[in-house]
Short mmCIF file of C-alpha atoms in Angstrom, two decimals:
data_model
loop_
_atom_site.label_atom_id
_atom_site.label_comp_id
_atom_site.label_asym_id
_atom_site.label_seq_id
_atom_site.Cartn_x
_atom_site.Cartn_y
_atom_site.Cartn_z
CA ASP A 30 122.20 64.74 53.29
CA ILE A 31 125.94 64.90 53.97
CA ARG A 32 127.99 61.73 54.41
CA ILE A 33 131.69 61.76 55.38
CA GLY A 34 134.10 58.85 55.79
CA ASN A 35 137.83 58.42 56.36
CA THR A 36 139.17 55.79 53.92
CA PRO A 37 142.04 56.76 54.46
CA ASN A 38 141.39 60.43 53.74
CA TYR A 39 138.24 62.34 54.55
CA ARG A 40 135.84 62.02 51.64
CA GLY A 41 132.10 62.28 51.29
CA THR A 42 128.98 63.16 49.37
CA ALA A 43 126.45 65.96 49.68
CA GLU A 44 122.97 65.84 48.21
CA PHE A 45 119.66 67.67 48.29
CA SER A 46 116.43 67.60 46.29
CA GLY A 47 113.25 69.63 46.30
CA GLY A 48 115.25 72.81 46.83
CA GLN A 49 114.42 76.33 45.73
CA VAL A 50 116.69 79.15 44.60
CA ARG A 51 115.43 82.72 44.82
CA ILE A 52 117.41 85.57 43.23
CA GLN A 53 116.24 89.07 44.13
CA GLN A 54 112.74 89.66 42.72
CA PHE A 55 112.94 87.00 40.00
CA VAL A 56 110.82 83.86 39.74
CA PRO A 57 112.05 81.13 42.17
CA MET A 58 113.80 78.13 40.61
CA SER A 59 113.60 74.50 41.68
CA ALA A 60 116.96 72.87 42.41
CA ARG A 61 118.49 69.42 42.86
CA PHE A 62 122.15 68.87 43.78
CA LYS A 63 124.62 66.04 44.25
CA ALA A 64 128.37 66.25 44.81
CA GLN A 65 131.40 64.16 45.74
CA PHE A 66 134.12 65.85 47.77
CA ALA A 67 137.44 65.36 49.55
CA ILE A 68 138.64 67.32 52.59
CA ASP A 69 142.29 68.38 52.83
CA GLY A 70 142.71 70.57 55.90
CA PRO A 71 140.81 73.81 55.25
CA ARG A 72 140.35 72.97 51.57
CA ILE A 73 137.41 71.08 50.10
CA HIS A 74 137.85 69.65 46.62
CA LEU A 75 134.65 68.72 44.81
CA ASP A 76 135.44 65.93 42.35
CA ARG A 77 132.07 66.19 40.65
CA ILE A 78 128.95 68.29 41.04
CA ASP A 79 125.65 67.50 39.32
CA MET A 80 123.02 70.21 39.60
CA ASP A 81 119.61 70.50 37.96
CA THR A 82 117.75 73.78 38.18
CA ASP A 83 114.79 75.18 36.27
CA GLY A 84 115.95 75.45 32.68
CA ALA A 85 119.55 74.29 33.19
CA THR A 86 121.62 71.18 33.83
CA THR A 87 125.15 71.69 35.14
CA VAL A 88 128.18 69.45 35.70
CA ALA A 89 131.10 70.97 37.58
CA THR A 90 134.23 70.49 39.67
CA GLY A 91 135.45 72.94 42.27
CA ASP A 92 137.60 73.95 45.20
CA VAL A 93 136.57 75.78 48.38
CA ASP A 94 139.12 77.47 50.68
CA MET A 95 137.44 77.51 54.10
CA ALA A 96 140.41 79.39 55.61
CA HIS A 97 139.69 82.35 53.33
CA TRP A 98 135.91 82.18 53.07
CA PRO A 99 134.11 82.75 50.71
CA GLU A 100 137.02 81.94 48.36
CA GLN A 101 135.88 79.20 45.93
CA THR A 102 136.28 78.39 42.24
CA TYR A 103 134.29 76.05 39.99
CA GLN A 104 134.78 74.78 36.44
CA VAL A 105 131.28 74.46 35.01
CA GLN A 106 129.56 73.06 31.93
CA SER A 107 125.86 73.85 31.55
CA ARG A 108 123.04 73.10 29.15
CA VAL A 109 120.55 75.98 29.19
CA ASP A 110 116.94 76.20 28.01
CA PHE A 111 116.51 79.76 26.67
CA PRO A 112 112.68 79.98 26.84
CA ARG A 113 112.68 78.89 30.50
CA MET A 114 115.40 81.41 31.34
CA LYS A 115 113.26 84.13 29.79
CA GLN A 116 110.28 83.05 31.93
CA LEU A 117 112.41 83.18 35.07
CA PHE A 118 114.29 86.45 34.58
CA PHE A 119 112.15 88.46 32.12
CA LYS A 120 108.64 87.22 32.86
CA ASP A 121 106.96 90.58 32.16
CA GLU A 122 108.65 91.20 28.80
CA LYS A 123 106.65 90.59 25.62
CA TRP A 124 109.54 89.42 23.43
CA THR A 125 110.13 85.69 23.07
CA VAL A 126 113.21 83.50 22.73
CA ALA A 127 113.79 80.02 21.30
CA GLY A 128 116.46 77.34 21.39
CA ASP A 129 118.98 76.09 23.90
CA GLY A 130 122.72 76.39 24.34
CA ASN A 131 125.89 75.25 26.05
CA PHE A 132 128.11 77.20 28.41
CA LYS A 133 131.61 76.25 29.56
CA GLY A 134 133.54 78.43 31.93
CA THR A 135 134.67 79.37 35.43
CA PHE A 136 132.73 80.69 38.40
CA HIS A 137 134.87 82.39 41.07
CA LEU A 138 133.46 83.72 44.34
CA SER A 139 135.64 85.85 46.61
CA LYS A 140 135.40 88.80 48.97
CA ASN A 141 135.29 90.96 45.85
CA GLY A 142 132.06 89.27 44.76
CA PRO A 143 131.09 86.77 42.05
CA ASP A 144 132.91 86.49 38.73
CA LEU A 145 131.50 84.26 35.97
CA GLN A 146 133.30 83.99 32.65
CA GLY A 147 133.38 81.54 29.77
CA ALA A 148 132.15 80.69 26.29
CA PHE A 149 128.69 79.84 24.97
CA THR A 150 127.37 78.16 21.83
CA SER A 151 123.97 77.34 20.37
CA ALA A 152 123.05 75.40 17.25
CA ILE A 153 120.24 77.88 16.66
CA ALA A 154 118.87 80.60 18.94
CA GLY A 155 115.86 82.81 18.34
CA VAL A 156 114.54 86.21 19.40
CA ASN A 157 110.92 86.71 18.38
CA GLU A 158 110.84 85.44 14.76
CA TYR A 159 114.54 86.01 14.07
CA ARG A 160 116.89 83.00 14.09
CA PHE A 161 120.64 82.94 14.73
CA PRO A 162 122.25 79.65 13.64
CA GLU A 163 125.71 78.66 14.92
CA LEU A 164 125.65 81.23 17.69
CA TYR A 165 128.86 81.64 19.72
CA GLY A 166 130.56 84.10 22.02
CA SER A 167 132.28 84.79 25.33
CA LEU A 168 130.85 86.47 28.41
CA ARG A 169 131.94 87.87 31.75
CA TRP A 170 129.50 88.71 34.55
CA THR A 171 130.68 90.44 37.74
CA LYS A 172 129.00 92.59 40.36
CA ALA A 173 130.04 95.64 38.32
CA ALA A 174 129.16 94.69 34.73
CA PHE A 175 127.96 92.13 32.20
CA ASP A 176 129.82 91.89 28.88
CA ILE A 177 129.56 89.71 25.77
CA VAL A 178 132.52 89.82 23.38
CA ASP A 179 133.79 87.92 20.33
CA ALA A 180 130.22 86.86 19.56
CA GLY A 181 128.60 86.02 16.27
CA SER A 182 126.33 83.75 14.25
CA LYS A 183 125.08 83.08 10.77
CA PHE A 184 122.34 85.49 9.71
CA TYR A 185 120.18 84.99 6.60
CA GLY A 186 123.04 83.84 4.40
CA GLY A 187 125.57 86.24 5.94
CA ASP A 188 127.75 86.47 9.01
CA ALA A 189 126.91 88.52 12.08
CA ARG A 190 129.35 89.74 14.75
CA PHE A 191 128.39 91.62 17.87
CA THR A 192 129.36 92.81 21.33
CA TYR A 193 127.06 93.74 24.19
CA GLY A 194 127.56 95.31 27.59
CA ILE A 195 125.52 96.62 30.49
CA LYS A 196 127.31 98.64 33.20
CA PRO A 197 127.88 99.87 35.83
CA PHE A 198 126.06 97.83 38.49
CA GLY A 199 125.91 99.00 42.09
CA ALA A 200 127.22 102.49 41.33
CA GLY A 201 124.10 104.43 42.25
CA VAL A 202 123.39 105.33 38.61
CA ARG A 203 121.21 103.67 36.01
CA PRO A 204 123.25 101.13 33.98
CA THR A 205 123.78 101.76 30.27
CA HIS A 206 123.29 99.11 27.59
CA HIS A 207 125.62 99.09 24.57
CA PHE A 208 124.99 96.80 21.56
CA ASP A 209 127.33 96.92 18.56
CA ALA A 210 126.42 94.64 15.64
CA ALA A 211 127.76 94.14 12.12
CA VAL A 212 126.52 91.87 9.32
CA THR A 213 128.39 90.99 6.13
CA ASN A 214 127.15 89.24 2.97
CA LEU A 215 123.50 89.38 4.01
CA ASP A 216 121.35 87.62 1.38
CA LEU A 217 118.78 90.28 0.51
CA VAL A 218 116.39 87.82 -1.12
CA ARG A 219 116.20 85.66 2.02
CA PHE A 220 116.08 88.61 4.38
CA THR A 221 113.46 90.69 2.57
CA ASP A 222 111.30 87.60 2.02
CA PHE A 223 111.50 86.98 5.76
CA GLU A 224 110.52 90.60 6.48
CA GLN A 225 107.58 90.24 4.03
CA LEU A 226 108.11 93.66 2.52
CA ARG A 227 104.95 94.52 0.62
CA GLY A 228 105.48 95.50 -3.01
CA LEU A 229 109.28 95.19 -2.82
CA ARG A 230 111.74 92.41 -3.61
CA PHE A 231 115.51 92.86 -3.39
CA ALA A 232 118.39 90.78 -4.76
CA GLY A 233 122.11 90.77 -4.05
CA THR A 234 124.04 91.01 -0.80
CA ALA A 235 124.51 93.74 1.76
CA SER A 236 126.62 94.66 4.77
CA LEU A 237 125.56 96.80 7.70
CA HIS A 238 126.79 98.15 11.01
CA ASN A 239 124.52 99.34 13.81
CA VAL A 240 125.17 100.64 17.32
CA LEU A 241 122.50 100.93 19.98
#
């Protein structure tokens, strides 16, 4: 439903429910959308956007330049359910995830393609049995690459820092993953108890650096 009035400028609302979003071969997502907008010549300013999709709730504002389609930019804040995202985009993988997180950033769509960048946080995220309290970082996702930088979390009494990248996309070659992680002041008692090492018990702290 789209409603437009002139009081005294052209303003309106747009709304849909029961929608479905399908991305490539991934599991389809349900979608519900509501927005308020103002029209200024070829420009559409969206004062507020509320969108609920499978596993995420998003509030945003944005601007669309109809004279230079598809030029548009949105400031977004999202709450994301990690387990549902895994079901949607990695349904055949055996690893599991836990927790939820917040994302705040900018989505820009132009003739050069999509560009999403911003910062994420999570009170506690999990991969299989591992837990990462106070997770944070920044990401950028374009049609050419996906990168995570300035990321880190607490990790079994210590501090973890990491970067991750997968690139190139759309270049006719298989993309390469790169994961660089470092941990300082790891509590060996907590960590080795978690790992349930049979016949061994360590004390003290440790630091490590690993590149995959």
